[in-house]
Coordinates of C-alpha atoms and ligand atoms in Angstrom, one line a residue:
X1305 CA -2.7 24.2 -1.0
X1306 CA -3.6 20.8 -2.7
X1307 CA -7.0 20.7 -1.2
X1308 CA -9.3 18.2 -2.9
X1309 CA -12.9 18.5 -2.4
X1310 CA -15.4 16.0 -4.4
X1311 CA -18.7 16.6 -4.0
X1312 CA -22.1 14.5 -5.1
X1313 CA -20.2 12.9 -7.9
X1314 CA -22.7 10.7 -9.6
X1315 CA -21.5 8.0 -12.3
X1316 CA -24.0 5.7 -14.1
X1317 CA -23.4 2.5 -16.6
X1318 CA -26.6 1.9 -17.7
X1319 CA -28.7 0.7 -15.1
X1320 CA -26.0 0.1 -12.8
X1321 CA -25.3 3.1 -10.3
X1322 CA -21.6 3.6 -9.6
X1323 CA -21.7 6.5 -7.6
X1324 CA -24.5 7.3 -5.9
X1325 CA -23.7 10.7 -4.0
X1326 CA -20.0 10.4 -3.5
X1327 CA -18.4 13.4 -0.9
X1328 CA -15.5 13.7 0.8
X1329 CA -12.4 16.1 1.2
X1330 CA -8.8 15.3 1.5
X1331 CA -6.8 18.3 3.2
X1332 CA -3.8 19.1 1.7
X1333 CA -1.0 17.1 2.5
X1334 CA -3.0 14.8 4.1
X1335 CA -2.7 10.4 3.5
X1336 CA -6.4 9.3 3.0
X1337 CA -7.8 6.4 2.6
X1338 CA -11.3 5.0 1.2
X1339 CA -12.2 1.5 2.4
X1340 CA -15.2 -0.2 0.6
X1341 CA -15.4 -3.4 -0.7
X1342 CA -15.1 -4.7 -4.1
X1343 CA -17.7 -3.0 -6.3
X1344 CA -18.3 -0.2 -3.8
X1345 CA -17.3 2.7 -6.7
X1346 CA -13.5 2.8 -5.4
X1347 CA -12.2 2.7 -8.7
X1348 CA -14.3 4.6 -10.1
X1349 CA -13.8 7.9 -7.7
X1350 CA -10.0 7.7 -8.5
X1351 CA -10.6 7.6 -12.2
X1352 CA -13.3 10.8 -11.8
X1353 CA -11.2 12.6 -9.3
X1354 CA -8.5 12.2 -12.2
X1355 CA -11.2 13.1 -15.5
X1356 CA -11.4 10.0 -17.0
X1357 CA -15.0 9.3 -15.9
X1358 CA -18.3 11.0 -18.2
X1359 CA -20.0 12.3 -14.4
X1360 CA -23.9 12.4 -14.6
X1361 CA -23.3 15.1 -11.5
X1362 CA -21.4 16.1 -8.8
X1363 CA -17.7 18.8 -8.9
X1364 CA -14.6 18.1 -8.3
X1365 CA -12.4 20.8 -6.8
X1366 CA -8.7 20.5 -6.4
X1367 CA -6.2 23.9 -5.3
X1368 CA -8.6 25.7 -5.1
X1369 CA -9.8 25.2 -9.1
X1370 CA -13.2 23.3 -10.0
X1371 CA -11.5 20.9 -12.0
X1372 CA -15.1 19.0 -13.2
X1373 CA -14.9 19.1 -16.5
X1374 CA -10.8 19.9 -16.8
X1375 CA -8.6 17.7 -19.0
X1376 CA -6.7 14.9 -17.6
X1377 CA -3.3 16.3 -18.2
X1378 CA -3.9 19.3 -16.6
X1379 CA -4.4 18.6 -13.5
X1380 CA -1.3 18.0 -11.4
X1381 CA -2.7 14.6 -10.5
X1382 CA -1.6 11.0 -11.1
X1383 CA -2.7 7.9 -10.5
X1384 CA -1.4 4.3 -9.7
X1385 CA -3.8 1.3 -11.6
X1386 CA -4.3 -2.2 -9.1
X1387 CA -2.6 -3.7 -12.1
X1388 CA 0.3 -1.1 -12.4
X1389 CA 1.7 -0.6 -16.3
X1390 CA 5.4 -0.7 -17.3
X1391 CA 6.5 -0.5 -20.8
X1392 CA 8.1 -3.9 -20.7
X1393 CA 10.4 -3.0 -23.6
X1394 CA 12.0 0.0 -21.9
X1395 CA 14.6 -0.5 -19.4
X1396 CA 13.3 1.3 -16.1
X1397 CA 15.4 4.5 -16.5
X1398 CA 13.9 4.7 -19.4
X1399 CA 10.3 4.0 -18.5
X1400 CA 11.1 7.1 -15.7
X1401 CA 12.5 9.2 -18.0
X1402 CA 9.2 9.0 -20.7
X1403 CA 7.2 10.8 -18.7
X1404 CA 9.5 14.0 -18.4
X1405 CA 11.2 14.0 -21.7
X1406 CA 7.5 14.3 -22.9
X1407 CA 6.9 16.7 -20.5
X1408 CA 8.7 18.6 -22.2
X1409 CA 12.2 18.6 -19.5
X1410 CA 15.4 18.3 -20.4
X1411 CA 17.3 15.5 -20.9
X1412 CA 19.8 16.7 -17.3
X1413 CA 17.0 17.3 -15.6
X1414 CA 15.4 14.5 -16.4
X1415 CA 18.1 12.0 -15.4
X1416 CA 18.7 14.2 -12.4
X1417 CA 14.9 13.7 -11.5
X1418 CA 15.4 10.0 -12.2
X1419 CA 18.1 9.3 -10.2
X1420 CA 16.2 11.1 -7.0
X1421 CA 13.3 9.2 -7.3
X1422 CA 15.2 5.8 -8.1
X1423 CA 17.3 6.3 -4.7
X1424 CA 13.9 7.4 -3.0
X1425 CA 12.2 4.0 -3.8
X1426 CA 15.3 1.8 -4.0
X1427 CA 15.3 0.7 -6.5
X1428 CA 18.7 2.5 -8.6
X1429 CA 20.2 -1.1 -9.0
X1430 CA 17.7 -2.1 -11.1
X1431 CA 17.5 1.2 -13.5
X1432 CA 19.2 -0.6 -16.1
X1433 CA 16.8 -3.8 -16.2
X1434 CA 13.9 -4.8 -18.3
X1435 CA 10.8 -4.3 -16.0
X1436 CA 10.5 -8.1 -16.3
X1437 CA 13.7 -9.2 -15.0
X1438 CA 12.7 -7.2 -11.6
X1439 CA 10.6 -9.2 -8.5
X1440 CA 6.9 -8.0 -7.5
X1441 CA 8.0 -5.6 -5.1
X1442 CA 10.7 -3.7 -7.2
X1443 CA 8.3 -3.6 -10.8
X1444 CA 5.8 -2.2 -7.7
X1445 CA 8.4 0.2 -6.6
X1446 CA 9.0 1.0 -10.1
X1447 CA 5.2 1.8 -10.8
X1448 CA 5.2 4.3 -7.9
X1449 CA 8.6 6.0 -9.5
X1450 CA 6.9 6.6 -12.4
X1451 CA 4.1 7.8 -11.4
X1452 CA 5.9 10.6 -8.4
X1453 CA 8.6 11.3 -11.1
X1454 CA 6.5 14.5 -12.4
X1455 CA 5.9 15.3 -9.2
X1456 CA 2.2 15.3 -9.0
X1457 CA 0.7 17.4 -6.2
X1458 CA -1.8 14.8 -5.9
X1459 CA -1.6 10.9 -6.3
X1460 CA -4.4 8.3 -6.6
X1461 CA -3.7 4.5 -5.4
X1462 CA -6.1 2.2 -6.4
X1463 CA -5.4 -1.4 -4.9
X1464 CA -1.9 -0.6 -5.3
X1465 CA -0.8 -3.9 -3.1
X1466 CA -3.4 -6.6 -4.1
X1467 CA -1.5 -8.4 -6.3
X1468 CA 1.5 -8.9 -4.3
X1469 CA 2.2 -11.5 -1.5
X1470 CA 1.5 -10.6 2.3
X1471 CA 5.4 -10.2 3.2
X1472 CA 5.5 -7.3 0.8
X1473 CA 2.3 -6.1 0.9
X1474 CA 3.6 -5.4 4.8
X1475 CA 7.0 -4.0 3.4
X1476 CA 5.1 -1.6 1.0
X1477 CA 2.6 -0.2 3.9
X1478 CA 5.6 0.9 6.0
X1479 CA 7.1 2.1 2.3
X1480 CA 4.1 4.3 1.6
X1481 CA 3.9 5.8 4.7
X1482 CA 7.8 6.7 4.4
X1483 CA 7.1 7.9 1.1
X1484 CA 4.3 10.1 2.0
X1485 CA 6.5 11.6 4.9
X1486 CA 9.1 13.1 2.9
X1487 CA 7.5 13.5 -0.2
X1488 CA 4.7 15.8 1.6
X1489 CA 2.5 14.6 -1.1
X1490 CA -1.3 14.5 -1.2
X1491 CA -2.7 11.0 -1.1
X1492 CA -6.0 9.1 -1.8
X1493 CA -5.5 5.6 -1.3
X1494 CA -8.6 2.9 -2.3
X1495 CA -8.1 -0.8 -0.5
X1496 CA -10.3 -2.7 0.6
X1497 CA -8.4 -4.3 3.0
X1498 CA -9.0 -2.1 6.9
X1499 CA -5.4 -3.5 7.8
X1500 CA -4.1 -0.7 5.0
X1501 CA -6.4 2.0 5.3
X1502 CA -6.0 1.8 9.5
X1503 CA -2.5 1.3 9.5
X1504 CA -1.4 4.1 6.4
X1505 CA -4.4 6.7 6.6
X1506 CA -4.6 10.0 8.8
X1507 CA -8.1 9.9 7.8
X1508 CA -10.3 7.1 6.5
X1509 CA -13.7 7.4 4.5
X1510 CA -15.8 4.4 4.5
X1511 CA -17.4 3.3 1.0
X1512 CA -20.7 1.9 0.7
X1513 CA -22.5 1.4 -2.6
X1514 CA -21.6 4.4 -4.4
X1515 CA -21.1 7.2 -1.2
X1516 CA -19.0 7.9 1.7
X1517 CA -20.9 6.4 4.7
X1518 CA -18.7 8.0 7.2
X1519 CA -15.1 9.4 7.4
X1520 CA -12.7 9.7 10.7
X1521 CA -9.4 8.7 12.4
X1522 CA -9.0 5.3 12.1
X1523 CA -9.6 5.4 16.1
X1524 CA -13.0 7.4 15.8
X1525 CA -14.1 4.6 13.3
X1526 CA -12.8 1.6 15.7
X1527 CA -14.2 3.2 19.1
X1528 CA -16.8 5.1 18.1
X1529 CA -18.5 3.9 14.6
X1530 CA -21.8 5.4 12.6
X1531 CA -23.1 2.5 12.2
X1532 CA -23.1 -1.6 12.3
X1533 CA -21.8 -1.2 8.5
X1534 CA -19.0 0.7 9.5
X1535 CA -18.4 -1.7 12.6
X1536 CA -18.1 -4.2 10.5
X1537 CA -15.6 -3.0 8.1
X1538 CA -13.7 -1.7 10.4
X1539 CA -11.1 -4.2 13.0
X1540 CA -10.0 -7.7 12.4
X1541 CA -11.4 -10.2 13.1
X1542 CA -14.6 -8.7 12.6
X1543 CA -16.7 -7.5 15.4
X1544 CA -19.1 -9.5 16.8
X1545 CA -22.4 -8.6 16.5
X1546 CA -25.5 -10.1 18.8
X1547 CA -29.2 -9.4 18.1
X1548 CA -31.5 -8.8 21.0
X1549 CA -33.7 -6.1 22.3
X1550 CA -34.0 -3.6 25.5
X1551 CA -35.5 -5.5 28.5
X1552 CA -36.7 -2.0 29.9
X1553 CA -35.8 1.4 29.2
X1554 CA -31.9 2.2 28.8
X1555 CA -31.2 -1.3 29.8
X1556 CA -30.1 -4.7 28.4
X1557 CA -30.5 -8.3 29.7
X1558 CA -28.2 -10.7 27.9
X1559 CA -28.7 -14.7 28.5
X1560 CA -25.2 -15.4 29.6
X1561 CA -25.1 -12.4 32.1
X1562 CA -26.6 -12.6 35.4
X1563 CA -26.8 -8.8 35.6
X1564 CA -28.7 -6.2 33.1
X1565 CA -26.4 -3.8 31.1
X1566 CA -27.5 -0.2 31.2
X1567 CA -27.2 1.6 28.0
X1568 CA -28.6 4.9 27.3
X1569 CA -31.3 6.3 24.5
X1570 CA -32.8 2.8 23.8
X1571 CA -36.7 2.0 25.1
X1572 CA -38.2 -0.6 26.5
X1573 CA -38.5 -3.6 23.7
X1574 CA -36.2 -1.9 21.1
X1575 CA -34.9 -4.2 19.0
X1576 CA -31.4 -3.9 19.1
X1577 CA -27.5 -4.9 17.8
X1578 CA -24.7 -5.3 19.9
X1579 CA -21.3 -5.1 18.9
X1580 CA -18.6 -6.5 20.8
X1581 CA -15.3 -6.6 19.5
X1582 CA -13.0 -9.8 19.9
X1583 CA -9.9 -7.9 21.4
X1584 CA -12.7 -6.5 23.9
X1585 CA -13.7 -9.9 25.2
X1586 CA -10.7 -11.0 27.8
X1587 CA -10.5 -14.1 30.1
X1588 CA -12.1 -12.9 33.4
X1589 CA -10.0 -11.2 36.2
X1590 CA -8.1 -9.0 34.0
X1591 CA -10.5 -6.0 34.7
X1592 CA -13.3 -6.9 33.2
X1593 CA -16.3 -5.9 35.9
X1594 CA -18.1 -8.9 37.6
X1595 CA -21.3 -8.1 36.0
X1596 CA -20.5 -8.6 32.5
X1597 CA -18.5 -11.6 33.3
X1598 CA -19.5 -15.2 32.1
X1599 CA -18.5 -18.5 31.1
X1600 CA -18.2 -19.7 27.5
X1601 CA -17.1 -23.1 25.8
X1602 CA -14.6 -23.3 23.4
X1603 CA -15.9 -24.2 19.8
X1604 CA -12.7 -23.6 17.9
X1605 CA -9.5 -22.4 17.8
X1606 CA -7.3 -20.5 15.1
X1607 CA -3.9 -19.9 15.7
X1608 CA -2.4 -17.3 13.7
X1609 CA 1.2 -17.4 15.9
X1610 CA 1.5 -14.3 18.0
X1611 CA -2.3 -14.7 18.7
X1612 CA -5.1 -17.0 18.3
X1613 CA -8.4 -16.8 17.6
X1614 CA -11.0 -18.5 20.1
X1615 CA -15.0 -19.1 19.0
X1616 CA -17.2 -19.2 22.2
X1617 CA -20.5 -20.1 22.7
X1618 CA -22.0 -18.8 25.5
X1619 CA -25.7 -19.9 26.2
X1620 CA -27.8 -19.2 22.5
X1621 CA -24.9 -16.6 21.6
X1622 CA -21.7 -16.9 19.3
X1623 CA -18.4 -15.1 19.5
X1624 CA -15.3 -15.0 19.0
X1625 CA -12.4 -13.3 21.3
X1626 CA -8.4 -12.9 20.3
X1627 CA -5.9 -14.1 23.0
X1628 CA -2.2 -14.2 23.1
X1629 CA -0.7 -17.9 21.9
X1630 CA 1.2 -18.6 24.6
X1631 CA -2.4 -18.1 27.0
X1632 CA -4.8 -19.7 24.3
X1633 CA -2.2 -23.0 24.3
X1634 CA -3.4 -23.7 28.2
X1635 CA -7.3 -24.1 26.8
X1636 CA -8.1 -26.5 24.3
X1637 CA -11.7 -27.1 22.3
X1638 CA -14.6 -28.2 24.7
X1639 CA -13.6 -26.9 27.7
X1640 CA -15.0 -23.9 29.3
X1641 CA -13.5 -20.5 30.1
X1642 CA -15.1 -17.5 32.5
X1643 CA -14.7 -14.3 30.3
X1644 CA -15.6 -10.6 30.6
X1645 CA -15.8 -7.8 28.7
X1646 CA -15.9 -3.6 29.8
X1647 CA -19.5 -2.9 29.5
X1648 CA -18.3 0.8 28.1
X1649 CA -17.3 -1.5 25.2
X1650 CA -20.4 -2.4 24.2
X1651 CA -21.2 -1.2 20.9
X1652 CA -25.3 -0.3 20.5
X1653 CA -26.6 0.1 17.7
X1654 CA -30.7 0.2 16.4
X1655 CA -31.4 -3.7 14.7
X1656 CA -33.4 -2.1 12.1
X1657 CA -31.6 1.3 10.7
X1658 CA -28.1 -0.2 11.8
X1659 CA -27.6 3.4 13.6
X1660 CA -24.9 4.0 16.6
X1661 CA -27.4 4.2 19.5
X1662 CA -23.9 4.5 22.1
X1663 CA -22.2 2.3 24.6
X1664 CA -23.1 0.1 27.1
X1665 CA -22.4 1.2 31.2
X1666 CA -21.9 -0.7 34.2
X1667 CA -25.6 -0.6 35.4
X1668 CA -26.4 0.5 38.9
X1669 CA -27.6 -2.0 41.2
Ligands
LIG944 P1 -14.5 -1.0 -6.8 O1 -13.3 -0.3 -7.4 O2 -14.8 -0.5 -5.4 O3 -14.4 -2.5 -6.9 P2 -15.8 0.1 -9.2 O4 -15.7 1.6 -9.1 O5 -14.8 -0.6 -10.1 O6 -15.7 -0.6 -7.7 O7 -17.3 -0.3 -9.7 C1 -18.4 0.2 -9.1 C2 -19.6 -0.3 -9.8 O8 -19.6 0.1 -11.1 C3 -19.6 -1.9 -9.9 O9 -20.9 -2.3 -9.7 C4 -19.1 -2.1 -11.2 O10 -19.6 -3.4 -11.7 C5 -19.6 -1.0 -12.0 N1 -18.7 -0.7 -13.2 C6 -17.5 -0.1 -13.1 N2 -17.0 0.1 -14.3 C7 -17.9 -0.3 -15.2 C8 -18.0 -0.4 -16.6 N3 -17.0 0.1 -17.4 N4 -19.1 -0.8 -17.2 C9 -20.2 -1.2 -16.4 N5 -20.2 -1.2 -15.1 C10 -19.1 -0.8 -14.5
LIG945 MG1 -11.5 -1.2 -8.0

């Protein structure tokens, strides 16, 4: 059992506060993945979770072991840097094989290991090659051999894909996943891109300032999220958000609807966030209920080819809605559209503590 729990790690640099109160546990076995953005103590939680951080606070438990204050070798852990080292004088059989030899295996076992981890990563053609000669993805590839080659029973990703272009970075999700299926490995994976930690982790922990702010399936945190922070991190493009405030008790009056919203839990005056999210807003008639149907001009349009992204203005509010290409290309900017959303996907959350209050309903009339 790899089972990694950190607990209230703390890190200062002077006045700056790295970590505030950072928890979380990753089961073993499990691909997890912490989303923050830059400056949110990613970094920094890999390099404590591996020892090479001086902790004001906080444990880190790993197998079973409180590894706090273990050495760095010791602990069956290894990590992969956002700008990934290769000895660029060693060919990269050779830079596989350093590792092990000074691990102390053999020199057969060694080039046995080698040549199991080359054909896992695909990279074998290139084991004779200066790490220089190789493209992005393979001295990427290469990074990841070295660092699975001991066979750690857990490894740390930090950024591993930010430096390369968006055609691999695609490749390499799809890689990781495969990688993580048939090595069984433990993983803890920083990005701060959603599109990686939705797409590759089985759990995700949301980062902000220094502490987990909440941790589920990537579903839970799309459908169902903590808070307006986590909303927003969370699905591309972002949500939208609209500031406003309960017209009476458990009920909502938007200035583009003709029809109040119910919502539960909120009181009379509240001030209030809504959240809608663009894939939530469709043209009217494909489900959506009459009372949360409206009209909306089109402000802009960005196609991205499959899809396109449409801004809206409907009365004082803003938004923007995703629509397939081949339907956006039959609107163009100026003209005005009748769209609807599901009330149940109404996001409600309190304006001033950011809080999930619920979702919206169909109100009864
Ligand atoms: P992330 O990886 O999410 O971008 P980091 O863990 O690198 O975030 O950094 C968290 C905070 O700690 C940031 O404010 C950063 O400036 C600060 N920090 C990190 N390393 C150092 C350092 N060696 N000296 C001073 N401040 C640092
Ligand atoms: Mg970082």
């Amino acid at each position: 059992m790899s089972d990694l729990k950190v607990q209230n790690l703390r890190r200062e640099y002077g006045p700056v506060v790295a970590l505030e109160d950072m928890t979380f546990d990753v089961q073993a076995g499990e691909f997890f993945c912490l989303l923050g953005p830059s400056s949110s103590g990613k970094t920094t939680t890999l390099r404590a979770i591996s020892g090479l951080e001086d902790l004001a606070g906080g444990s880190v438990h790993f197998a079973g072991q409180d590894v706090t204050h273990a050495p760095v070798q010791g602990r069956g852990m290894s990590m992969i840097f956002q700008t990934f080292a290769l000895y660029p004088h060693l060919t990269v059989r050779a830079n596989f094989e350093h590792p092990l030899l000074r691990a102390g295996l053999s020199s057969a076992d060694a080039k046995k290991r080698v040549n199991e981890v080359a054909e896992l990563l695909r990279v074998t053609h290139t084991l004779d090659r200066k790490p220089s000669t190789l493209s992005g993805g393979e001295q990427q590839r290469v990074a990841i051999g070295r660092a699975i080659v001991r066979q750690p029973k857990l490894l740390l990703l930090d950024e591993p894909l930010t430096n390369l272009d968006a055609k691999l970075r695609h490749d390499m999700r799809a890689e990781f996943k495969r990688l993580h299926r048939e090595l069984g490995m433990t993983m803890l994976y920083a990005t701060p891109d959603q599109l990686e930690a939705l797409t590759m982790g089985q759990r995700v922990g949301v980062i902000r300032d220094g502490r987990v702010v909440a941790i589920g399936t990537p579903r839970d945190l799309y459908e169902k999220p903590a808070d307006r922070y986590v909303a927003q991190m969370v699905g591309s493009p972002p949500i939208n958000f609209l500031d406003t405030q309960a017209s009476a008790d458990n009920q909502i009056e938007l200035s583009f609807l003709g029809l109040p919203v119910a919502a539960q839990g909120i009181a009379s005056g509240q001030p209030i966030t809504l959240g809608l999210r663009p894939h939530d807003i469709a043209l009217a008639g494909g489900g959506s209920s009459r009372a949360t149907r409206f009209k909306a001009k089109i402000h802009l349009t960005e196609p991205l080819g499959d899809v396109t992204i449409i801004d809206v203005a409907a009365q004082d509010a803003t938004m923007k809605m995703v629509l397939r290409e081949e339907v956006a290309a039959k609107y163009s900017v100026g003209e005005e559209i009748e769209i609807g959303f599901d009330p149940h996907d109404l996001h409600v959350f309190d304006r001033s503590s950011g809080a999930r209050l619920g979702n919206g309903e169909a109100a009864s009339v």
